[in-house]
Coordinates of C-alpha atoms in Angstrom, one line a residue:
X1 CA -16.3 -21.4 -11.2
X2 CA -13.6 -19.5 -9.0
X3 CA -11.5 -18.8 -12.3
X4 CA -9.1 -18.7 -12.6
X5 CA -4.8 -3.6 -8.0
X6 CA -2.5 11.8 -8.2
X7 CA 0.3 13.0 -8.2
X8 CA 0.9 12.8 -4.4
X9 CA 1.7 15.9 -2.5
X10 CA 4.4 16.5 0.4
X11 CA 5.6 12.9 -0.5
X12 CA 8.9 14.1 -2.0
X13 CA 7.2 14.7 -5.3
X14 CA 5.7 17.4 -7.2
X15 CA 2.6 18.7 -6.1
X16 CA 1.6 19.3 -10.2
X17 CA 1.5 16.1 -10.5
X18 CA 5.0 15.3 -11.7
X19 CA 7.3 12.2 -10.6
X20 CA 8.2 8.8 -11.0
X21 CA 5.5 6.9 -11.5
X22 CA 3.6 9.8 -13.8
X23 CA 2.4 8.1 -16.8
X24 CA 4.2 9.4 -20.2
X25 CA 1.1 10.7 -21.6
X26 CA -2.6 11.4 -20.3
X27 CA -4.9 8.8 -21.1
X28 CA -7.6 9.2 -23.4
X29 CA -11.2 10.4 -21.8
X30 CA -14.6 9.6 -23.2
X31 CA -15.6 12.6 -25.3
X32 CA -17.6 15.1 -23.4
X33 CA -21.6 14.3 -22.6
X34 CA -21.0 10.5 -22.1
X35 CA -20.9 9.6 -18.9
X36 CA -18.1 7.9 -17.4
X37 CA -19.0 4.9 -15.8
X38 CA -16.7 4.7 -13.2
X39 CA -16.7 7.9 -11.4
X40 CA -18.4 7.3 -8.7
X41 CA -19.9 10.8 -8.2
X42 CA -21.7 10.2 -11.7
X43 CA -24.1 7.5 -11.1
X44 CA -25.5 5.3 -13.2
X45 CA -29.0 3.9 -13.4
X46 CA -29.4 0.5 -12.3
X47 CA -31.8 -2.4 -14.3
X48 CA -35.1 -1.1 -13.8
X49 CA -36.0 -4.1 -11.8
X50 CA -37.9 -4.2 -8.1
X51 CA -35.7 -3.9 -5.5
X52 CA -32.7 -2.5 -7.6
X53 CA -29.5 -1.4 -5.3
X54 CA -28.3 2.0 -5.9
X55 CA -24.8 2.2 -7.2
X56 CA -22.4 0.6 -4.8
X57 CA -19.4 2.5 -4.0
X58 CA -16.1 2.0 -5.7
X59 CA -15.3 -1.6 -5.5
X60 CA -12.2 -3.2 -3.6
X61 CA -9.1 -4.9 -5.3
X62 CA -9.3 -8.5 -4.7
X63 CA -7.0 -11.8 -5.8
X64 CA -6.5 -10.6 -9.2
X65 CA -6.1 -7.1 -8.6
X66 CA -2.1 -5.6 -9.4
X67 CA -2.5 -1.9 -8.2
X68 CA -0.4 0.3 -10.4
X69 CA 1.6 3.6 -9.4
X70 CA 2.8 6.7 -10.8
X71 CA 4.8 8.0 -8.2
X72 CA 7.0 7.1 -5.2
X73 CA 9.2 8.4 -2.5
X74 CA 12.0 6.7 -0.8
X75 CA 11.4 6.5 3.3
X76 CA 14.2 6.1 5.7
X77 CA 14.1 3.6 8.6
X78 CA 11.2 4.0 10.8
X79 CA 9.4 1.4 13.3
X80 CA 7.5 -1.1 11.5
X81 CA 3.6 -0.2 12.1
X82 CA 1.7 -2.9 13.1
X83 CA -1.4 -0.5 11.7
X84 CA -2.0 2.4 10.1
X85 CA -1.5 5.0 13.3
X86 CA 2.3 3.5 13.5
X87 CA 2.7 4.6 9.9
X88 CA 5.7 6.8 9.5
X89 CA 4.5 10.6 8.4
X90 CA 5.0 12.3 4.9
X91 CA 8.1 14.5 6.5
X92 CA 10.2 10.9 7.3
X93 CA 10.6 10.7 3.1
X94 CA 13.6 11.7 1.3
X95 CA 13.6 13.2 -1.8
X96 CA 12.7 11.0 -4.7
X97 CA 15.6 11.4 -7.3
X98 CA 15.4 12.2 -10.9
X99 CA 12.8 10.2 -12.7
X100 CA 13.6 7.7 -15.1
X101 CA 12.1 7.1 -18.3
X102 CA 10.1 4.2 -18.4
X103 CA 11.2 1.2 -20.7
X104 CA 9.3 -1.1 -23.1
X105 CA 8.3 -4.6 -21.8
X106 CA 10.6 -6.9 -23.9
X107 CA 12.6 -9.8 -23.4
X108 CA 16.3 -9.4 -24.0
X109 CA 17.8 -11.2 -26.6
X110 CA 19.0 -14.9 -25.7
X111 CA 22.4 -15.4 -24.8
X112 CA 24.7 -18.5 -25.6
X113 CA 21.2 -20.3 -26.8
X114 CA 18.8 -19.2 -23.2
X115 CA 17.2 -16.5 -22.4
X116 CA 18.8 -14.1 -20.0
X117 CA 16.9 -11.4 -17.0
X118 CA 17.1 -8.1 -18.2
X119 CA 19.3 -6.4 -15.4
X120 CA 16.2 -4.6 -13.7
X121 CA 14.3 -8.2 -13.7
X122 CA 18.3 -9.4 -11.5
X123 CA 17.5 -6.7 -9.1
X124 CA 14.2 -7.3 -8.2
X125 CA 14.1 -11.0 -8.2
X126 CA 17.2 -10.2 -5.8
X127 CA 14.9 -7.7 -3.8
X128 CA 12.1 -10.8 -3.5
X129 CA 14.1 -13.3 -2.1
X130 CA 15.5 -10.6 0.3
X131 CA 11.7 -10.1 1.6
X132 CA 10.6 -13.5 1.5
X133 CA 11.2 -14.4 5.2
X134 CA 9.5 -11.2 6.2
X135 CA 6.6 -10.6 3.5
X136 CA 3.7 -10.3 6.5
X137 CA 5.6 -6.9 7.8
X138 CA 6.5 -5.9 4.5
X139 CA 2.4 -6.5 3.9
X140 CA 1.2 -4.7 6.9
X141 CA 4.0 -1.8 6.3
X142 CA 2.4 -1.2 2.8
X143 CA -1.3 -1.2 4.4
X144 CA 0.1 1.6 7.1
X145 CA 1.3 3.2 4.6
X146 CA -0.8 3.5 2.1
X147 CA -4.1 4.2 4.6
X148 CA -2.5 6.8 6.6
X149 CA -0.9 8.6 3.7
X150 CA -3.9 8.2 1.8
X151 CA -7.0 8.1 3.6
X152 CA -9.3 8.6 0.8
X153 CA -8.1 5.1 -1.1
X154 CA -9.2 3.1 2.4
X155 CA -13.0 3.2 0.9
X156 CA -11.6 1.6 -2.2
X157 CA -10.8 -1.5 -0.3
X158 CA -13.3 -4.3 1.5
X159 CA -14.1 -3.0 5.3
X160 CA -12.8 -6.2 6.4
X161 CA -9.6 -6.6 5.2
X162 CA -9.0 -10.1 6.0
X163 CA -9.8 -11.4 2.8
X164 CA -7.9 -8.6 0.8
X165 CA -4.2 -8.2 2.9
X166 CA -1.9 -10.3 1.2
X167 CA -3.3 -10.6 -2.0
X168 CA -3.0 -6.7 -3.5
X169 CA 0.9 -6.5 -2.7
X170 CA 1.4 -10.4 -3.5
X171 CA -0.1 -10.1 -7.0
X172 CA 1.7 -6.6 -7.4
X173 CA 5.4 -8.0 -6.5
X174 CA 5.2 -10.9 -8.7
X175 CA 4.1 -8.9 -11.5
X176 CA 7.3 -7.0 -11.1
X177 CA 9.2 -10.5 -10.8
X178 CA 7.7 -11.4 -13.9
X179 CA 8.9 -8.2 -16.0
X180 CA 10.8 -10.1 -18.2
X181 CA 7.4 -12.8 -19.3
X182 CA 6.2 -10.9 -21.8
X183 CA 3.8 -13.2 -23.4
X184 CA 2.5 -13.7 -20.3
X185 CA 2.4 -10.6 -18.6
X186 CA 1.1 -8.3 -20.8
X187 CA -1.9 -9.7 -21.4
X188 CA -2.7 -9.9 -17.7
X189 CA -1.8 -6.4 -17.2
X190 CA -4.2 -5.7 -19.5
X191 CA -6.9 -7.3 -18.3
X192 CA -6.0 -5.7 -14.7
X193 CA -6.2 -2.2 -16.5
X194 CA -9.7 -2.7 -17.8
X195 CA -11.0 -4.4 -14.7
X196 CA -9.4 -1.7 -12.7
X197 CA -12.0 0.4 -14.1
X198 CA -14.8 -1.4 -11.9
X199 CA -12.8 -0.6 -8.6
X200 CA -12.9 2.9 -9.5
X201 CA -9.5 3.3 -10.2
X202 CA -8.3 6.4 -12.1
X203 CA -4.7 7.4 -13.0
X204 CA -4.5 10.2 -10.5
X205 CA -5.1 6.6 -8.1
X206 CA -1.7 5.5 -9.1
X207 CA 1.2 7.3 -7.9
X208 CA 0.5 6.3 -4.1
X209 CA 0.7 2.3 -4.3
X210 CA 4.1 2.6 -6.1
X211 CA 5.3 5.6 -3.2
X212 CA 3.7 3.2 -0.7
X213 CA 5.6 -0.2 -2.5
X214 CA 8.8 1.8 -2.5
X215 CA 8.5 2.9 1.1
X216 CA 7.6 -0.6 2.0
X217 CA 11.0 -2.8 0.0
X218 CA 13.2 0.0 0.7
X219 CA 12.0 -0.2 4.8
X220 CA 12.8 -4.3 4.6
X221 CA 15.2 -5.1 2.0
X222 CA 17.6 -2.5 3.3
X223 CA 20.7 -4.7 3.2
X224 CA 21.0 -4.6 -0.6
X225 CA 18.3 -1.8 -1.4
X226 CA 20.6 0.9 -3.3
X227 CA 19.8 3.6 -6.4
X228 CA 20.5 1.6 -8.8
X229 CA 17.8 -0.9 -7.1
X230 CA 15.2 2.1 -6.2
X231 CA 16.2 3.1 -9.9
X232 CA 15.0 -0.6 -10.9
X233 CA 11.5 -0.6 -9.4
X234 CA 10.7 2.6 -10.6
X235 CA 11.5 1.4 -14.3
X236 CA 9.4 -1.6 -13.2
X237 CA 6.6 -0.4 -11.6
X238 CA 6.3 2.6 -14.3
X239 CA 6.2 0.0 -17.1
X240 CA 3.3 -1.9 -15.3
X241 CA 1.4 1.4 -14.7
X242 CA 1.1 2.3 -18.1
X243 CA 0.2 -1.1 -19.7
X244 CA -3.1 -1.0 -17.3
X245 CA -3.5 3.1 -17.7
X246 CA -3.2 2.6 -21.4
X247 CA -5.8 -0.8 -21.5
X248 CA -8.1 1.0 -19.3
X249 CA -8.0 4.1 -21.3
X250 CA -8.7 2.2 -24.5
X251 CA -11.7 0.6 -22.7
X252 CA -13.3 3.3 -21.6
X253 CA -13.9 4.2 -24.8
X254 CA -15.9 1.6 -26.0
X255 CA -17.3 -0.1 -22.7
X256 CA -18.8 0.6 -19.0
X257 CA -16.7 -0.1 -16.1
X258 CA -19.4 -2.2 -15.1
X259 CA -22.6 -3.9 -15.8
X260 CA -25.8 -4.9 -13.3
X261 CA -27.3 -8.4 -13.9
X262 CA -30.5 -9.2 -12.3
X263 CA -30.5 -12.7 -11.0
X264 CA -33.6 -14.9 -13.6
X265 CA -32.7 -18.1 -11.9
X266 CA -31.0 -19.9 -9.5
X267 CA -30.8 -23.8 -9.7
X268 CA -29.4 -25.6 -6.6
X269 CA -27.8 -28.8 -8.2
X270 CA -26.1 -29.8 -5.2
X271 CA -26.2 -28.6 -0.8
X272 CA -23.4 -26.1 -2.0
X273 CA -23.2 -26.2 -5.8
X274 CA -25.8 -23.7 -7.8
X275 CA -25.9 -22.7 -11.3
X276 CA -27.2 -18.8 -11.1
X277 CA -28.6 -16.7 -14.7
X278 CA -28.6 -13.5 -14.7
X279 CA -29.8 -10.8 -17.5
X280 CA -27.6 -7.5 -18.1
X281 CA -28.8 -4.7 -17.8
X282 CA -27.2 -4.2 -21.6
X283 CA -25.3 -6.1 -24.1
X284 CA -22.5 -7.8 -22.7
X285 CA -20.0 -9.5 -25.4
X286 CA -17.9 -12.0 -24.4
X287 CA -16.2 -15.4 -25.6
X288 CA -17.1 -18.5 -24.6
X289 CA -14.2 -20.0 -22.4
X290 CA -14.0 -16.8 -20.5
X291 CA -14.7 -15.4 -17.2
X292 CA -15.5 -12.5 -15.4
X293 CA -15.1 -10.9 -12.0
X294 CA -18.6 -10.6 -9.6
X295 CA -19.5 -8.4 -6.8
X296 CA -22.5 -9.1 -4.8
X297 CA -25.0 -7.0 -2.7
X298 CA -24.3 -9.0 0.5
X299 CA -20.5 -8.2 0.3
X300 CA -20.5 -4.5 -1.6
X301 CA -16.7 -4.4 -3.0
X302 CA -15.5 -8.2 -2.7
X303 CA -15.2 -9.0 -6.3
X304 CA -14.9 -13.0 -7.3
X305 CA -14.2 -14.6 -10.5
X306 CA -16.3 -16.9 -12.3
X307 CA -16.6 -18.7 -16.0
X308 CA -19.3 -18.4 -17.9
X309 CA -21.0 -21.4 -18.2
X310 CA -22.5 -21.7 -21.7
X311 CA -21.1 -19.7 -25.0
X312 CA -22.6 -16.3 -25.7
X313 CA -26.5 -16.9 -25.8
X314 CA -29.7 -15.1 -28.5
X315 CA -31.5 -14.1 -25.3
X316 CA -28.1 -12.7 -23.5
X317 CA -28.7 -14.5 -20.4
X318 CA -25.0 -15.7 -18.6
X319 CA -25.0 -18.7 -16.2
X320 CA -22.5 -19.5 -13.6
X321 CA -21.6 -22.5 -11.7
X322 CA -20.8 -21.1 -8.1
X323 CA -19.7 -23.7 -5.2
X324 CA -19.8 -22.5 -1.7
X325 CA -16.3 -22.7 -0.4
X326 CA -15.5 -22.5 3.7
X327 CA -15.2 -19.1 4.5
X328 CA -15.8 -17.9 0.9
X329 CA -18.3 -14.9 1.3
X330 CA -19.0 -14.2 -2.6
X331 CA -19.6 -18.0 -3.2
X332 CA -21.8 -18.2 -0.2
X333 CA -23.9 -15.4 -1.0
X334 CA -24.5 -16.9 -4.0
X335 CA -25.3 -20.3 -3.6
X336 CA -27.2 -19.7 0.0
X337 CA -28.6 -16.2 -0.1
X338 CA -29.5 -15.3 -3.8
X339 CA -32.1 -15.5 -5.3
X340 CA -34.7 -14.3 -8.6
X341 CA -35.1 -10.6 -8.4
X342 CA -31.8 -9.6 -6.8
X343 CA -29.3 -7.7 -9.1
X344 CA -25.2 -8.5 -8.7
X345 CA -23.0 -6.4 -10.5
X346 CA -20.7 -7.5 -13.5
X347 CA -16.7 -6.5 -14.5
X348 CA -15.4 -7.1 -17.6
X349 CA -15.1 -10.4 -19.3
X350 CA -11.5 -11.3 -19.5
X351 CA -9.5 -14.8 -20.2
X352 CA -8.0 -15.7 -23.3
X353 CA -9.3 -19.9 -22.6
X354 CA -10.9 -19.8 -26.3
X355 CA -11.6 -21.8 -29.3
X356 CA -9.2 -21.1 -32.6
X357 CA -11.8 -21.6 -34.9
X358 CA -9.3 -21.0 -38.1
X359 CA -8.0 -24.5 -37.3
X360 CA -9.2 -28.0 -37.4
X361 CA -6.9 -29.5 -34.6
X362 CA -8.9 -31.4 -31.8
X363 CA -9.5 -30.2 -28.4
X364 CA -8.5 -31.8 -25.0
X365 CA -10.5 -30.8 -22.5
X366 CA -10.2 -31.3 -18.7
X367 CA -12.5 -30.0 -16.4
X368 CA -12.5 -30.5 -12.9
X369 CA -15.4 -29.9 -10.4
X370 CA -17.1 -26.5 -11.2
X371 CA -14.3 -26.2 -13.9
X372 CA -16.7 -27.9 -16.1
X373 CA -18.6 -25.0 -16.7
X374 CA -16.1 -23.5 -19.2
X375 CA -15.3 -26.7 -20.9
X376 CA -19.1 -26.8 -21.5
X377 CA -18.9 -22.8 -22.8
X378 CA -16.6 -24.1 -25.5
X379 CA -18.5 -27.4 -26.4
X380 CA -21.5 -25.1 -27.7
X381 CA -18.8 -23.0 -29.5
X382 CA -17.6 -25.5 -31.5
X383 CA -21.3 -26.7 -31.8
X384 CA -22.7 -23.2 -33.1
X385 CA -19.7 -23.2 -35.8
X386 CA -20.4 -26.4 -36.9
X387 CA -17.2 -27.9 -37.6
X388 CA -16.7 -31.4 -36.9
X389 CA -13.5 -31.2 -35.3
X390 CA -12.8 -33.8 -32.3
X391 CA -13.5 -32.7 -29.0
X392 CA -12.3 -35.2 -26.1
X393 CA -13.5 -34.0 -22.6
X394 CA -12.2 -35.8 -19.1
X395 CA -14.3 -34.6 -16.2
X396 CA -12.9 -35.0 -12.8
X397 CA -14.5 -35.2 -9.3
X398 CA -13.6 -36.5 -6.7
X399 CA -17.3 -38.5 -6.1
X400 CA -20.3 -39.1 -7.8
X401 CA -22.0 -36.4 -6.4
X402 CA -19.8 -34.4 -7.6
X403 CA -20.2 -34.8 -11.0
X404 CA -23.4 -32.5 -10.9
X405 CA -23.6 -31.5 -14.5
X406 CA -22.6 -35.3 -16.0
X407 CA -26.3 -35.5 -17.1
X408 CA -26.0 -32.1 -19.5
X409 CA -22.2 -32.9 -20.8
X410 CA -24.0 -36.9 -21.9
X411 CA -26.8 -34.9 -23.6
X412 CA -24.2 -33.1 -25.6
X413 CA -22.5 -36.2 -26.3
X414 CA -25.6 -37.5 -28.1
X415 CA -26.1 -35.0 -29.9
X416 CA -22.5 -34.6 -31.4
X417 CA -20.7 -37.3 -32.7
X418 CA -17.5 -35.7 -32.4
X419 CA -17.6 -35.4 -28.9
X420 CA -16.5 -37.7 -26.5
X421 CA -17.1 -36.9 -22.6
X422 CA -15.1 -39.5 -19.5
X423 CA -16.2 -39.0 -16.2
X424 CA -13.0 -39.7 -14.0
X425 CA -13.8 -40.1 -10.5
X426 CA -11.1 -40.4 -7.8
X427 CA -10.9 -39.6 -4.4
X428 CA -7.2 -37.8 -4.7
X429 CA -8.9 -36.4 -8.2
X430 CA -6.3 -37.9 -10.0
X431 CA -7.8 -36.1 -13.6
X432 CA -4.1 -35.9 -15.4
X433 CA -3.2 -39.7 -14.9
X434 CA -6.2 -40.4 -16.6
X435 CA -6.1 -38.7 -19.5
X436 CA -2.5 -39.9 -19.7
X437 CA -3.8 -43.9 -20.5
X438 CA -5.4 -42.3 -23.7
X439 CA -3.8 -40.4 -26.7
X440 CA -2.2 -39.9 -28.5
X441 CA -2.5 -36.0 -27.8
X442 CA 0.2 -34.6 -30.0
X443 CA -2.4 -33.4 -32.4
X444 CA -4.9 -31.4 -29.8
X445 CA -5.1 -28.3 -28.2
X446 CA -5.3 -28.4 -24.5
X447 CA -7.8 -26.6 -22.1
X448 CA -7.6 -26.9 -18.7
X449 CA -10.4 -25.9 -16.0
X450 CA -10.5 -26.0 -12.5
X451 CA -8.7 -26.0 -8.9
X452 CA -5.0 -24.0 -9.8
X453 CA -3.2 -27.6 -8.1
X454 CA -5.3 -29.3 -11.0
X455 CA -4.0 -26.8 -13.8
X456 CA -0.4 -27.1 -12.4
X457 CA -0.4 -30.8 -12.4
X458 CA -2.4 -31.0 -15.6
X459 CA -0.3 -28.8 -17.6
X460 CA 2.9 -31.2 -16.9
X461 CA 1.0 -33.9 -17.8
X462 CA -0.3 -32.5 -21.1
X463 CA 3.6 -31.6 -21.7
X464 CA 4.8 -34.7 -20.8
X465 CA 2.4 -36.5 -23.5
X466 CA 3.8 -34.9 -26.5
X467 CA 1.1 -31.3 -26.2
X468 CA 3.4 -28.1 -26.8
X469 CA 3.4 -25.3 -24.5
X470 CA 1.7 -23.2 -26.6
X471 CA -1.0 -24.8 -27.4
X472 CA -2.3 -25.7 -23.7
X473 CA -4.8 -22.9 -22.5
X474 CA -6.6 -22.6 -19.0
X475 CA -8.6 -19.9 -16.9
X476 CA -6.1 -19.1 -14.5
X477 CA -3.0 -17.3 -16.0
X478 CA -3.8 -15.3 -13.8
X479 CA -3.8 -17.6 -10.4
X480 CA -1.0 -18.7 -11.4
X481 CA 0.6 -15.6 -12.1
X482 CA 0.1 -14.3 -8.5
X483 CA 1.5 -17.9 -6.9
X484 CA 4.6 -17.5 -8.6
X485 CA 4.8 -20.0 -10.9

């Protein structure tokens, strides 16, 4: 299922490679004679299968992407482009001032029993609401930016940027808005550092997003933007950069940026619902309950996320549930176009939707359309560890047609006593009221699949029966990261 972003030069920063953004320490590099996966100008073989691409070029950021930075430049009012030619030139910046050292991501300690924003979180929450009513130009501003500063990063992007504008500097500001979420945030910044790798993102990448997200807020939030702001963002945006240079550093080590899967079979269970196999072209561990990101052929550096649709298998094939969505070009591909034979590329799995097997609490499961496929993943899990712990599963559609994979989930009911599987169907896909009439749920842990209006609605259901926070899990931190909640 749809799962759940060089030292610049002349840019008012040193041309070594010093400023802002620079990260504190240079990250670790594969020792020398293994070949680094992501540069592009090292290729690496493909599957040996007929009709094998060549290495695509760097992929494009897409929904989950937060670019990171390493150094910026403050820009003084110019006309707002409209595209990249309007962009103001290098010799409009002023000079950056002295960098700051960049902090530690940690809450600050609770005040009078809640939880106050550190004073940088203050100042750019402040700075989000001042760009609110004008996000689109602050978006197109960041584009001009970034493209005519920086020509060489425009082949790291989709050519039709349609589907890419407002989700790289979306998912990027409410990162920053979230500095103070730890729990949350770190682990997605992780998982954005090692899937970074895929784009072919290095850490000399990084200092022109954060010049170009400087230029941009300082450009429209120039009623309150001040040092002590600027000052703010760089602290920010310095912290986030490391997190992902540091994860994607560690990652290197032990993993490829990438891997090819060769499509085995490709079942159409509905018009625009197929379940697609593919085999790796090597090992590829992962948990069940997870996803990764998917770049096809058809549409070389659109990446999509999908779940993996069964726990890790003996014969290393992974299966996906992909609907065609209007207008969705990854999910089209792969429901109309693909087929045996052709070979899609893989990131990194990613997701942290899994089983705690050192307990024996229950699981709630809700899965809704194509969000099943997870919820399945972590059925055989529990299966393969053979502990009978309950497992309760509600799966939503909003017809009978949808429910596409009811036959499998009732075969696994048969076969395991502890599992019990509800199909709720309801036009409005009313899948939290339901699972509301049964309970109590006080003793379960909670995992939620499917469309992010689902996963909202769910989680305050799953709250409002008695489940603590903490122990509800779903697939799209990350999704709902990104929308601000």
């Amino acid at each position: 299922m749809d799962a759940p972003t060089t030292a610049s030069a002349d840019d008012g920063t040193a041309g070594d490679g010093g400023g802002w953004f620079t990260p504190r320490r240079p990250p670790q590099r594969q020792e020398d004679g293994v070949p680094r996966q992501s540069d592009a100008s090292d290729p690496t073989p493909g599957p040996t299968t007929t009709g094998a691409p060549e290495r695509m070029a760097p992929a494009a950021p897409t929904d989950e992407r937060i670019p990171a930075a390493s150094t910026a430049s403050r820009l003084t009012s110019t006309p707002s482009p409209s595209t990249a030619s309007h962009a103001p030139s290098t010799a409009e910046a002023r000079q950056a001032p002295t960098p700051t050292p960049a902090p530690t991501l940690e809450v600050k300690p609770p005040e009078g029993g809640s939880e106050k924003a550190s004073p940088d979180a203050v100042l750019v929450q402040r700075t989000m609401a001042e760009i609110g009513p004008v996000a689109g130009q602050v978006t197109s501003y960041f584009y001009a930016l970034l493209f005519t500063r920086h020509p060489d990063l425009r082949a790291l992007f989709p050519a039709a940027m349609d589907t890419q504008r407002d989700r790289l500097l979306k998912a990027l500001l409410t990162a920053a808005e979230h500095i103070d979420n730890t729990d949350v945030l770190v682990s997605y910044l992780k998982n954005l550092g090692r899937g970074h790798r895929k784009y072919g993102t290095q850490p000399e990448h990084y200092p022109a997003v954060g010049e170009c997200l400087i230029g941009s807020l300082s450009r429209y939030a120039s009623a309150i933007w001040d040092e002590e702001t600027e000052a703010a963002w760089v602290r920010t945006y310095t912290t986030i950069s490391q997190v992902m240079i540091d994860a994607a550093a560690e990652d290197e080590l032990r993993a490829p940026a990438w891997w090819f899967a060769e499509v085995v079979s490709h079942d159409l269970r509905t018009p625009d619902i197929a379940v697609v196999t593919v085999r790796p072209d090597q090992p590829y561990p992962f948990l069940a309950g997870q996803y990764t990101s998917l770049e096809t052929p058809w549409w070389p550096r659109i990446w999509r996320h999908y779940s993996f649709a069964s726990a890790p298998r003996s014969d290393g094939l992974l299966s996906f549930h992909v609907k065609a969505v209007p207008a969705g070009w990854v999910s089209n591909a792969l429901v109309h176009h693909a087929r045996p034979g052709d070979v899609l590329r893989l990131g990194p799995p990613a997701g942290s939707m899994t089983v705690d097997h050192t307990t024996d609490s229950g699981l709630l499961c809700l899965g809704g359309g194509t969000g099943i496929a997870p919820i399945k993943a972590l059925v055989e899990d529990v299966a393969e560890h053979g502990r009978r712990r309950p497992v309760e599963v509600f799966y939503g559609a909003r017809t009978d047609h949808d429910l596409y994979d009811i036959d499998t989930m009732l075969r696994l009911q048969q076969n395991h006593p502890w599992l019990s599987v509800r199909p709720v169907v309801d036009q409005r896909a009313q899948l939290p009221d339901a699972v509301r009439e049964y309970g109590p749920w006080n003793e379960y842990d909670a995992y939620l699949s499917g469309p992010p209006g689902m996963i909202r609605s769910g989680v305050d259901a799953l709250r409002d029966v008695g489940i603590p926070e903490g122990r509800i899990r779903h697939d799209s931190v990350e999704e709902l990261v990104a929308a601000g909640d």
